[in-house]
Tab-separated table of C-alpha atoms in Angstrom:
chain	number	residue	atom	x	y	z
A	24	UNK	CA	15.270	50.591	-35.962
A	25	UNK	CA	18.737	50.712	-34.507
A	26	UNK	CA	21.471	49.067	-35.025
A	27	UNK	CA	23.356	46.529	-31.822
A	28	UNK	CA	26.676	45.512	-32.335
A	29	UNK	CA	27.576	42.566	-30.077
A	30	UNK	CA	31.627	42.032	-29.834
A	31	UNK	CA	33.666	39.499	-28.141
A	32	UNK	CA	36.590	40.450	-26.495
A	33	UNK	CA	39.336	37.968	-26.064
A	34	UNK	CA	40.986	37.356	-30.123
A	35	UNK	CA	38.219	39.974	-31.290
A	36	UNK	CA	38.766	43.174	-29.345
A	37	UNK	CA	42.459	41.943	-28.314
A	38	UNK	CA	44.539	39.868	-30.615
A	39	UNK	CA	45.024	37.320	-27.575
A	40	UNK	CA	43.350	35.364	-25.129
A	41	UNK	CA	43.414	37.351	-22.010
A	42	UNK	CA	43.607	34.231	-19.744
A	43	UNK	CA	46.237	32.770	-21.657
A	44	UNK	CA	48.069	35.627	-21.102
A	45	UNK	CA	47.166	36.102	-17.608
A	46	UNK	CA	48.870	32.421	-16.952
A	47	UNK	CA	52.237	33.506	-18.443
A	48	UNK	CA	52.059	36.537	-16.120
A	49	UNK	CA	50.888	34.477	-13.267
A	50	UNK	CA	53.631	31.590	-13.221
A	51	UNK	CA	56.119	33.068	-14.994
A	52	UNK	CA	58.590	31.281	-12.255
A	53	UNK	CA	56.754	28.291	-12.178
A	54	UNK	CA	58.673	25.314	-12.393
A	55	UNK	CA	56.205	23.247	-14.765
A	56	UNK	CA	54.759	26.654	-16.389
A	57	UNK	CA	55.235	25.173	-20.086
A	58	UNK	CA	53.070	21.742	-19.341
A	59	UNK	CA	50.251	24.541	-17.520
A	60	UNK	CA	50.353	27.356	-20.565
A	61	UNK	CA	49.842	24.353	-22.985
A	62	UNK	CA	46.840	22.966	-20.539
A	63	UNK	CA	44.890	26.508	-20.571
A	64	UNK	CA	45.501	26.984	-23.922
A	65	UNK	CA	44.033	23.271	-24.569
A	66	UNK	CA	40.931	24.534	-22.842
A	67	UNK	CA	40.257	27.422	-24.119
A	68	UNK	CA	40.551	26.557	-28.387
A	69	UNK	CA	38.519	23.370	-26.989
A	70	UNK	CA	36.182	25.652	-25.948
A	71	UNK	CA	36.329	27.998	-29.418
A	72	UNK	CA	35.481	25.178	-31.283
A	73	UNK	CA	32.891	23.528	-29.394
A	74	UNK	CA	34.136	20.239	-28.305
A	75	UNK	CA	34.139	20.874	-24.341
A	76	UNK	CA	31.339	23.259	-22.558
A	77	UNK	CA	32.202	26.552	-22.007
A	78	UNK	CA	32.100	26.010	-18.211
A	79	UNK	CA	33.972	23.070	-18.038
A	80	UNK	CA	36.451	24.953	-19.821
A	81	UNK	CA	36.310	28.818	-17.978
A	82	UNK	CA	36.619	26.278	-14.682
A	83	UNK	CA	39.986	24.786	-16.065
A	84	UNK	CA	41.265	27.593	-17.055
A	85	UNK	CA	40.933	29.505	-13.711
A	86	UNK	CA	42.138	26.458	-11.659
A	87	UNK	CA	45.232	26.474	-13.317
A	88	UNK	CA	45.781	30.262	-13.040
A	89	UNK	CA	47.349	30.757	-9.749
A	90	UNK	CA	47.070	34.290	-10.504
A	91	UNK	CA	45.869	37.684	-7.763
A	92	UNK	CA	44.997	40.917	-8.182
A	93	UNK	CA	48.871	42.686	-8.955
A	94	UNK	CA	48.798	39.685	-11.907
A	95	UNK	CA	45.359	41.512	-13.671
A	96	UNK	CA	47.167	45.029	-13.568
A	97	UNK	CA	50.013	43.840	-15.390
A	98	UNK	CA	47.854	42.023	-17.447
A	99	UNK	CA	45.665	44.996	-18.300
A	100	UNK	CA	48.762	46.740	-19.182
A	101	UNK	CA	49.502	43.743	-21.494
A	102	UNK	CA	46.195	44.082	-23.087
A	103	UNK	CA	45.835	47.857	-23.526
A	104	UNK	CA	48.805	47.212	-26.140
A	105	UNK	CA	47.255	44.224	-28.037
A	106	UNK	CA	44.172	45.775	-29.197
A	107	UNK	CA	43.583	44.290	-32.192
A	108	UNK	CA	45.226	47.098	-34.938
A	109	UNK	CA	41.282	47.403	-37.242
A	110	UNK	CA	39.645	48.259	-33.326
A	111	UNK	CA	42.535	50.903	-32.353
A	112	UNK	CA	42.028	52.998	-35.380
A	113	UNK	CA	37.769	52.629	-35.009
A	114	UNK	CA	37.567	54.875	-32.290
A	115	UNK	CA	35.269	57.267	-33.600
A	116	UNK	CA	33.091	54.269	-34.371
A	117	UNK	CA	32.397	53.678	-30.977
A	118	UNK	CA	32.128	56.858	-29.935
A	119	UNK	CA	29.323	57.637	-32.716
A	120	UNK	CA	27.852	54.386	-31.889
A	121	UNK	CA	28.714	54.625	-27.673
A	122	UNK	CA	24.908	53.663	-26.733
A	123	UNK	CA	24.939	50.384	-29.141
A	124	UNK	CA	28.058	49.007	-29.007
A	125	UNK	CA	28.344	45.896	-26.608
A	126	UNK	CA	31.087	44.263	-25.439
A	127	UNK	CA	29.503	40.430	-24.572
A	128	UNK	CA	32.297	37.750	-23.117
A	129	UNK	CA	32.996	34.946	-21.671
A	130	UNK	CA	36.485	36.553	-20.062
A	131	UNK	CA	36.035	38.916	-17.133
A	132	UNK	CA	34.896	42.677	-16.330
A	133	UNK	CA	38.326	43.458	-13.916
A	134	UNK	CA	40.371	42.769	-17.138
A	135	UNK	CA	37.308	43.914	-20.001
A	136	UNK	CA	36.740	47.027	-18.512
A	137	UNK	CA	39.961	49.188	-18.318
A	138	UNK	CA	40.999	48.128	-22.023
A	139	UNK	CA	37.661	48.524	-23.565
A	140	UNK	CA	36.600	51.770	-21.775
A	141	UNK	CA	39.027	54.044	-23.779
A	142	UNK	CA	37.039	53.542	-26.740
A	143	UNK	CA	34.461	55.212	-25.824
A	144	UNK	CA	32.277	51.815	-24.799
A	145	UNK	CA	30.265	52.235	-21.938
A	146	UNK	CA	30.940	50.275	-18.481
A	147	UNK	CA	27.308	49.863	-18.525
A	148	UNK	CA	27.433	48.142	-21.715
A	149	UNK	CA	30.278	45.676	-20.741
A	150	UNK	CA	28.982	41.920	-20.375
A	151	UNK	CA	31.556	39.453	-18.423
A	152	UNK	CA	32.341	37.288	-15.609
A	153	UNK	CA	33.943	38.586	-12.274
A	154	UNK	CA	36.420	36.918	-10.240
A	155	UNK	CA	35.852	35.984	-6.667
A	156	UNK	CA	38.989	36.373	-4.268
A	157	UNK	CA	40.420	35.567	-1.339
A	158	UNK	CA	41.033	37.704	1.605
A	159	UNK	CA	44.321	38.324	0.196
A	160	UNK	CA	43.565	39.310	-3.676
A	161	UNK	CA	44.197	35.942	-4.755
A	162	UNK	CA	42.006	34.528	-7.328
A	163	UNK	CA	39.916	31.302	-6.029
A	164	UNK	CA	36.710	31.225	-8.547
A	165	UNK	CA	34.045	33.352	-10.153
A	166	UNK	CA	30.923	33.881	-10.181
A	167	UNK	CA	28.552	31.106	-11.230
A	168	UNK	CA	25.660	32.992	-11.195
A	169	UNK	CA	26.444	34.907	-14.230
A	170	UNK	CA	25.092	33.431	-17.427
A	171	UNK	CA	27.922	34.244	-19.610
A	172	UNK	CA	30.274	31.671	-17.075
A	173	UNK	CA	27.897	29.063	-18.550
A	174	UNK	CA	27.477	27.006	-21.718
A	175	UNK	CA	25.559	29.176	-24.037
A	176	UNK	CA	25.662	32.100	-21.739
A	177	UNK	CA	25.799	34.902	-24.492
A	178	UNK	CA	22.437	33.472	-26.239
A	179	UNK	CA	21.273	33.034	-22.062
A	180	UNK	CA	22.456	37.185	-21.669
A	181	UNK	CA	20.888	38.288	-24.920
A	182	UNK	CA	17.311	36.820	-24.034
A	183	UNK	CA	17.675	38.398	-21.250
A	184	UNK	CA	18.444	42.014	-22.531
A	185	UNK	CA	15.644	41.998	-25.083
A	186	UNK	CA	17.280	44.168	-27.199
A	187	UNK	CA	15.020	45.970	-29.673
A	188	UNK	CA	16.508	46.516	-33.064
A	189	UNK	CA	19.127	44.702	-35.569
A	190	UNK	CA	21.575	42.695	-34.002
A	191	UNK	CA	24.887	42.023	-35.044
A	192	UNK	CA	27.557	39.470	-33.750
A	193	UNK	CA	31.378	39.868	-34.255
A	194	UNK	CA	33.655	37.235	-32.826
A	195	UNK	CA	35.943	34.075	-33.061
A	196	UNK	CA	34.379	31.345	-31.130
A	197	UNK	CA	31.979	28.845	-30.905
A	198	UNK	CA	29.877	30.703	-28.886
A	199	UNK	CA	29.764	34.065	-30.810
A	200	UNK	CA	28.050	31.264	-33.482
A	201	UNK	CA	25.718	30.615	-31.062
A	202	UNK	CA	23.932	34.101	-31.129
A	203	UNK	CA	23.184	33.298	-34.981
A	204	UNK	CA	22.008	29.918	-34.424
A	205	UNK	CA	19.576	30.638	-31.736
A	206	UNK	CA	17.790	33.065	-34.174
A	207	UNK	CA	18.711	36.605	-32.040
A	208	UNK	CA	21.180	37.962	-34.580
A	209	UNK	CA	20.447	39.327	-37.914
A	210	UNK	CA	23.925	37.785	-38.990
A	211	UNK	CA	27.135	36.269	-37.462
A	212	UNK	CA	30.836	37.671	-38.545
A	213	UNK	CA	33.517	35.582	-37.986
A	214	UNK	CA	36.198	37.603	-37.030
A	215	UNK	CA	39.602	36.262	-38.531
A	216	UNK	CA	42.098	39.157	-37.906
A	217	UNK	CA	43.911	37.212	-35.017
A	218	UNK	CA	43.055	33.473	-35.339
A	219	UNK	CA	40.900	32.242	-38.123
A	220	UNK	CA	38.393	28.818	-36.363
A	221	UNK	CA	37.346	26.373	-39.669
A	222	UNK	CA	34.547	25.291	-37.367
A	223	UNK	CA	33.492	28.806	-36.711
A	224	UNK	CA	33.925	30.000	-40.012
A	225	UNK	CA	32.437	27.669	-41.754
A	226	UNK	CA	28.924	28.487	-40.477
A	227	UNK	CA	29.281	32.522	-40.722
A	228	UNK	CA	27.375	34.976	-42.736
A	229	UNK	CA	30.785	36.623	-43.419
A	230	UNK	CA	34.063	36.347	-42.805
A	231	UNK	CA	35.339	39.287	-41.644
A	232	UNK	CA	39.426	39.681	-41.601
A	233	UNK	CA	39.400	43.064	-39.746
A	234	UNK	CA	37.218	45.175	-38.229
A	235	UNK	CA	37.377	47.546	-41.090
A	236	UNK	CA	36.006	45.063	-43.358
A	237	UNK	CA	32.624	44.655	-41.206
A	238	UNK	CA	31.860	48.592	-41.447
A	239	UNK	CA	32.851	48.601	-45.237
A	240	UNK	CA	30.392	45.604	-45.485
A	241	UNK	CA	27.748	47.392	-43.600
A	242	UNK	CA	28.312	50.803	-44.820
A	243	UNK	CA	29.185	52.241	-41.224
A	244	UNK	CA	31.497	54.770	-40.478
A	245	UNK	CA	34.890	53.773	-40.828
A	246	UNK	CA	38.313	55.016	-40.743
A	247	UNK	CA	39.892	53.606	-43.824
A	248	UNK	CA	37.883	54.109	-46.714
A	249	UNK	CA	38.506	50.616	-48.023
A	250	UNK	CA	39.457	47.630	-46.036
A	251	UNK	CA	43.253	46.730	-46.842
A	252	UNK	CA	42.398	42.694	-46.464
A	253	UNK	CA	40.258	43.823	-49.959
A	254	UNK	CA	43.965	44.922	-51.515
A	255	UNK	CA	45.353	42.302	-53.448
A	256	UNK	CA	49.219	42.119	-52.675
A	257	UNK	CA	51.590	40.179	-54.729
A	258	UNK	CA	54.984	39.370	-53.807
A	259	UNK	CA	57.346	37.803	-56.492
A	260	UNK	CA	60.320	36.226	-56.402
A	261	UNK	CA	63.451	35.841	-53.359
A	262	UNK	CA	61.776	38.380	-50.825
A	263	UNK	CA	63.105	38.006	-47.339
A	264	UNK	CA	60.346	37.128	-44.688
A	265	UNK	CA	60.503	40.350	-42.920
A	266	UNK	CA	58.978	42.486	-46.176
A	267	UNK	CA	56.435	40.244	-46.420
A	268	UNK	CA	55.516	40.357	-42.872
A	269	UNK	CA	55.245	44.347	-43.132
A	270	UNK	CA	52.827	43.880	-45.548
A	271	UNK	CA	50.821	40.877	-43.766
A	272	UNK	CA	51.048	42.816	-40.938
A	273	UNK	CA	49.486	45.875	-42.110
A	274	UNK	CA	46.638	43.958	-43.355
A	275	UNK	CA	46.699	43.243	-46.970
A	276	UNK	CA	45.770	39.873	-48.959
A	277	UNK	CA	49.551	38.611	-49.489
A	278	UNK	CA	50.566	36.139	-52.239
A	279	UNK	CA	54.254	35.160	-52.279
A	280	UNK	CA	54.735	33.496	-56.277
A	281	UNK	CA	57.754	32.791	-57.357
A	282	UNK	CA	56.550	34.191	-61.150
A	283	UNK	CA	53.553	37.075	-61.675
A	284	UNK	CA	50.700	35.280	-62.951
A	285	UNK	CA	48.737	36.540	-65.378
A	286	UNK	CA	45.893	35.551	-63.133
A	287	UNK	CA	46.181	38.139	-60.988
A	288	UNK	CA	46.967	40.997	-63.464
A	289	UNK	CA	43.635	42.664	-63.015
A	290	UNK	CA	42.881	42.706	-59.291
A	291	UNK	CA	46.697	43.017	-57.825
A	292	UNK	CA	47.078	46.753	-56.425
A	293	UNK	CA	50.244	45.968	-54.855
A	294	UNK	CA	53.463	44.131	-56.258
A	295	UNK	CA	56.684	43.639	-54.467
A	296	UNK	CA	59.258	42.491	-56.527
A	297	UNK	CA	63.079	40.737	-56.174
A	298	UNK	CA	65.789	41.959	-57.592
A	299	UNK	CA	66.140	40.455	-61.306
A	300	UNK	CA	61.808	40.045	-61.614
A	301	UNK	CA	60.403	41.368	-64.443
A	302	UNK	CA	57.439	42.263	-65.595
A	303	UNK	CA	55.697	42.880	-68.945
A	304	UNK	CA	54.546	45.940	-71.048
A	305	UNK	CA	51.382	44.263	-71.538
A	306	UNK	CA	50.925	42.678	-67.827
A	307	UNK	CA	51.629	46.337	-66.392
A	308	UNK	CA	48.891	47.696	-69.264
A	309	UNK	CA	45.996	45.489	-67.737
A	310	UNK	CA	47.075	46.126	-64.325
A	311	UNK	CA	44.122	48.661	-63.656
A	312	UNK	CA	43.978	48.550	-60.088
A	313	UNK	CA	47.777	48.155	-59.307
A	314	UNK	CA	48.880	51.402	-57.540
A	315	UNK	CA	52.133	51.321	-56.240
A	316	UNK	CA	55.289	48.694	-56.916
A	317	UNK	CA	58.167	48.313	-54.940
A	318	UNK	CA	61.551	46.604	-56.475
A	319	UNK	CA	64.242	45.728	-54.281
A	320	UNK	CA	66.984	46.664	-56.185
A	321	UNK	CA	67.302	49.102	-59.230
A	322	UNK	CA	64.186	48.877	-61.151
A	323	UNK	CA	65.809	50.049	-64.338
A	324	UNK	CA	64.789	47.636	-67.514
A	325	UNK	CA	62.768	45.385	-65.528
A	326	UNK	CA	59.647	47.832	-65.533
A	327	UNK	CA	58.276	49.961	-67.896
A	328	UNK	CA	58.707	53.268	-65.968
A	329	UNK	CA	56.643	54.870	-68.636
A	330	UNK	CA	53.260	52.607	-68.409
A	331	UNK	CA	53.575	53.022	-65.011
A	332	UNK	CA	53.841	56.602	-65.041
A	333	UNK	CA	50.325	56.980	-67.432
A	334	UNK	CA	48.535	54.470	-65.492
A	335	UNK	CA	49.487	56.332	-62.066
A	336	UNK	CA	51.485	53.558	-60.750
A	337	UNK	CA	53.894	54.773	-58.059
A	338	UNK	CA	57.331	52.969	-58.013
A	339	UNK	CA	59.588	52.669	-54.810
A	340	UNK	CA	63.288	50.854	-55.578
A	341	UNK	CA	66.413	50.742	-53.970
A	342	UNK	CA	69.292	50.919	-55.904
A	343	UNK	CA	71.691	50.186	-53.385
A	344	UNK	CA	69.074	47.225	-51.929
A	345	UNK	CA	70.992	44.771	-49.473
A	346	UNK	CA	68.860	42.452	-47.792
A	347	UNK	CA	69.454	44.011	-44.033
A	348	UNK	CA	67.205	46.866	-45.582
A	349	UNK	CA	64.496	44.715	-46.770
A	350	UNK	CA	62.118	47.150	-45.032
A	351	UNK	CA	62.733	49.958	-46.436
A	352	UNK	CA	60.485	49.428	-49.816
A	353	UNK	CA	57.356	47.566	-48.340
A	354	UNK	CA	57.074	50.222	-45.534
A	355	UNK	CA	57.742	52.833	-48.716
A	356	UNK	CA	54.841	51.028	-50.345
A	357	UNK	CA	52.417	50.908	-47.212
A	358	UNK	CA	52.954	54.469	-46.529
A	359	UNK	CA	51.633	55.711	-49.405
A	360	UNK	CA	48.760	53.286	-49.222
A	361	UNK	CA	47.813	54.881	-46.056
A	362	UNK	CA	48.784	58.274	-46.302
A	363	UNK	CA	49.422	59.031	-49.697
A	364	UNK	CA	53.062	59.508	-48.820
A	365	UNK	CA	55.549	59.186	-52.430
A	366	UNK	CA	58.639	59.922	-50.612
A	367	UNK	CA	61.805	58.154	-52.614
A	368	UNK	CA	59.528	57.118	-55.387
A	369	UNK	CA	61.351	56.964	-58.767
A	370	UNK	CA	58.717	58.322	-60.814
A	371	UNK	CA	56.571	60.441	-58.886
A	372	UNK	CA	56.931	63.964	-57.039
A	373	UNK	CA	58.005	63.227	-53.652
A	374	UNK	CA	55.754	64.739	-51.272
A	375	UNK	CA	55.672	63.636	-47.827
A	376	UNK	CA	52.372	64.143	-46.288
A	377	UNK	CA	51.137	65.281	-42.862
A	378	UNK	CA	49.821	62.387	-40.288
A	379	UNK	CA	45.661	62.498	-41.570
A	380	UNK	CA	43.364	63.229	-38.240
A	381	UNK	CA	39.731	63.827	-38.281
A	382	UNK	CA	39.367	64.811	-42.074
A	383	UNK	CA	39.404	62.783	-45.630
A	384	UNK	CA	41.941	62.942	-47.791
A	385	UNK	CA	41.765	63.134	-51.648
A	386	UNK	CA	44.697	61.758	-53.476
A	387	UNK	CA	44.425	63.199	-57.449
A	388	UNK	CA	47.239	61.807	-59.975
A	389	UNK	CA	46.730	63.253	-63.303
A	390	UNK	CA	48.261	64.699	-66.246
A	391	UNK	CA	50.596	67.571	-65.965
A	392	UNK	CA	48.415	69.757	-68.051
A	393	UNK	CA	47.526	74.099	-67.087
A	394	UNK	CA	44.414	74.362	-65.312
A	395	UNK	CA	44.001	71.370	-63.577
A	396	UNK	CA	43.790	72.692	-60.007
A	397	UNK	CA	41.255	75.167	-61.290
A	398	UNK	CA	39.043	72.136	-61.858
A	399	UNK	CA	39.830	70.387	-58.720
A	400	UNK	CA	39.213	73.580	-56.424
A	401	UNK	CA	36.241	74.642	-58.728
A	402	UNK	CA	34.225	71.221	-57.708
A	403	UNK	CA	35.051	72.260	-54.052
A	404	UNK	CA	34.039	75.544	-54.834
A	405	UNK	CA	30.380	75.016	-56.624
A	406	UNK	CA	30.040	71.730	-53.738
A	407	UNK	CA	31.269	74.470	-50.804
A	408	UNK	CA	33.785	71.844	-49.703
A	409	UNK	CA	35.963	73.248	-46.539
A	410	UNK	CA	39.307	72.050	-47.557
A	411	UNK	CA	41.406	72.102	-44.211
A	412	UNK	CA	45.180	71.746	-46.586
A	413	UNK	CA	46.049	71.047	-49.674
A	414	UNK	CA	49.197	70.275	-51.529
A	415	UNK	CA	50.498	70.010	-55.578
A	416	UNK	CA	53.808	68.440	-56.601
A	417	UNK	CA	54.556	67.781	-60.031
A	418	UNK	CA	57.354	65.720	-62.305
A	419	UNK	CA	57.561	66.167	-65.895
A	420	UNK	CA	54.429	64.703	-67.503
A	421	UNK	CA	52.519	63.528	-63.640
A	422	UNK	CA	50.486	66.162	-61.144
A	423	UNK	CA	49.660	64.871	-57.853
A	424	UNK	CA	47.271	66.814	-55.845
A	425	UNK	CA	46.275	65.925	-52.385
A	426	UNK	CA	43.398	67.823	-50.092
A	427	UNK	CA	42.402	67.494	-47.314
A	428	UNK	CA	38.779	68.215	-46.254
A	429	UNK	CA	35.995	67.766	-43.615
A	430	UNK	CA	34.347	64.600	-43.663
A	431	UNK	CA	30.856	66.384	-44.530
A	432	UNK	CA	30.356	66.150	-47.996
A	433	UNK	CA	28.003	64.699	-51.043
A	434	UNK	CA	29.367	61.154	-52.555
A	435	UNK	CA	28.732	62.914	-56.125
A	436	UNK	CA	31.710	65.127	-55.013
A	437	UNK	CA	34.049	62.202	-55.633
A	438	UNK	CA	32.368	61.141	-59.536
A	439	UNK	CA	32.752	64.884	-60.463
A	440	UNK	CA	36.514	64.888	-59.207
A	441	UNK	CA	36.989	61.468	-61.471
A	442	UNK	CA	35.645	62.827	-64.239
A	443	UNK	CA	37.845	65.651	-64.757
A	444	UNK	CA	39.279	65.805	-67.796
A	445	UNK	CA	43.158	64.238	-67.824
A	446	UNK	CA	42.914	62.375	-64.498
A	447	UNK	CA	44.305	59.353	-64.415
A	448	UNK	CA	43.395	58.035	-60.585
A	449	UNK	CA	41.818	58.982	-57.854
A	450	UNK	CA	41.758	57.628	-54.383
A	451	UNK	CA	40.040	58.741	-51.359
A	452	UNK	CA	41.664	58.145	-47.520
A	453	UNK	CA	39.573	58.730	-44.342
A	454	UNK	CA	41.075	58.499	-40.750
């Protein structure tokens, strides 16, 4: 049976609302453009949440646009660079899935198309509205004929295209809930990565903060190997806003405490710390999953370099920290989330890593012992792994070994790699 993936467009696909966007385009030198942007955007969350038709809000909405055709290529433009960040790095997704995926919305095919169609989704598999114009490419209406420019118009669509085969929906609105409650849909994700609807979450089988964490959930092909919204990020103490907006940003579960809670010992696998926080033996001796801390400032006698070192914990400081650098450490700490980078750490080799393309990459911190990389390469050996590049850096008492290989390979590949003897942890990265 396959598998149908239904996806909305506008704060699903795109982290805006492409008519919203359209309006700031269109009457950018209009002389009441504040009192219209706040009218369209009335109508459209109106609309998300199911307190005004969709018609009666799509109609609004296009009244007040005063928009033509030069408007939608500067607003495809626009869009092409607010894909929403868990969609842009999915590609492969779509192209493995090209005859499944659907793009279903209530926005419009002139602006849908050229954003979408770089993914590898197929035009004939793109469900919107289209404008109607004027004889001089101004926009005057759409068409009414279309199902999807009517209340309930995705359930409307779907009954029509009989689809045979689980169906899953992915969106932000009211109406993406409307698939699941008409009974077509196996199950409903609410996707929160842009906007997050209580009325729309409320009734979803799952809510889904990126696009990552619907594949993960599904077991689909995916480019991360675990969705960062699942990575527990604690920030502690007088952080300025812009570190913890790199880390927001680039997806993980942020909590800003002013002390490190016990509480969260067990599950935190990042920890951002002020200058003057510290932290205890026995806190950093639980922390099982925590894999990387950054201090801003010099870390010395508020961490236990050593724990951290035995328990594989990478540590980023800054000993001449000063606020206007407040990036440096968080983007230090996200790098080597996502690439396995260690550059600058203060207790681990530094090894800066090659961008990862098409391949997985297997991140091995263990003890500095002889024979080691025998191990790791004999596993790839006896499991006739191709590995594409690998790389070994070592400092005093820590090995870190990183390879790269095809993405064909046996899951038991990855137990027999944890269960050599003297590793301490082992990570896996696909892109």
């Amino acid at each position: 049976m396959k598998n149908y993936y239904i996806i909305d467009f506008d704060s699903t696909f795109t982290q805006v609302e492409a008519l919203d966007e359209l309006a700031r385009i269109s009457l950018e030198n209009h002389p009441d453009r504040e009192q219209i942007y706040q009218q369209i955007e009335d109508y459209t969350n109106l609309a998300m949440e199911g307190k005004i038709s969709f018609r009666e809000s799509l109609t609004g909405r296009v009244q007040l646009l005063s928009a033509n055709k030069s408007h939608l290529d500067k607003l495809v433009t626009h869009l092409k660079k607010k894909v929403s960040r868990s969609f842009g790095r999915n590609k492969e997704f779509f192209k493995k899935n090209r005859d499944t995926a659907l793009i279903v919305s209530g926005g419009f095919k002139e602006f849908i198309t050229p954003v979408v169609t770089p993914y590898h989704i197929q035009k004939e598999n793109i469900y919107a509205n289209t404008f109607k114009f004027d004889k001089d490419g101004n926009i005057i209406g759409y068409d009414e004929n279309n199902p999807l420019s009517d209340e309930g118009g995705k359930v409307k669509l779907l009954h029509e295209l009989k689809l045979d085969g689980r169906i899953f929906g992915i969106g932000d609105g009211y109406s993406d809930f409307q698939l699941k409650e008409s009974g077509l849909i196996e199950k409903f994700f609410a996707f929160t990565e842009n906007i997050s609807r209580k009325s729309v979450t409320d009734k979803a089988d799952h809510i889904t903060p990126s696009f990552d964490e619907f594949l993960y959930v599904n077991d689909l092909p995916r480019a991360i190997s675990y969705p960062k919204n699942r990575i527990l990020c604690v920030i502690v103490g007088d952080v300025p806003e812009i570190a913890v907006h790199i880390l927001k940003r680039d997806g993980f579960s942020v909590r800003v405490k002013d002390t490190f809670e016990d509480k969260y010992t067990k599950d935190v696998g990042l920890l951002l710390l002020a200058d003057g926080v510290h932290i205890e033996d026995e806190q950093l001796s639980q922390a099982d999953k925590l894999k990387t801390i950054g201090y801003l400032g010099d870390v010395k006698g508020s961490i236990n370099k050593n724990i951290c070192t035995e328990k594989g914990i990478v540590i980023f400081d800054d000993k001449k920290y000063k606020k206007r650098n407040a990036e440096f450490i968080p983007r230090r700490m996200a790098d080597f989330i996502n690439n396995g980078d260690t550059y600058m750490s203060r207790n681990f080799p530094n090894l800066t890593l090659p961008r990862l393309t098409q391949a997985h990459r297997l991140l091995h911190i263990h003890q500095n012992v002889p024979g080691i990389m025998a191990q790791i390469n004999n596993v790839y050996a006896e499991n006739e792994i191709n590995i594409i590049s690998q790389f070994l850096m070592t400092k005093g008492e820590i090995g870190y070994a990183v390879t790269d290989i095809h993405t064909a390979y046996d899951r038991d590949v990855l137990k027999q790699l944890k269960q050599i003897d003297n590793t301490i942890k082992f990570r896996i990265l696909y892109k």
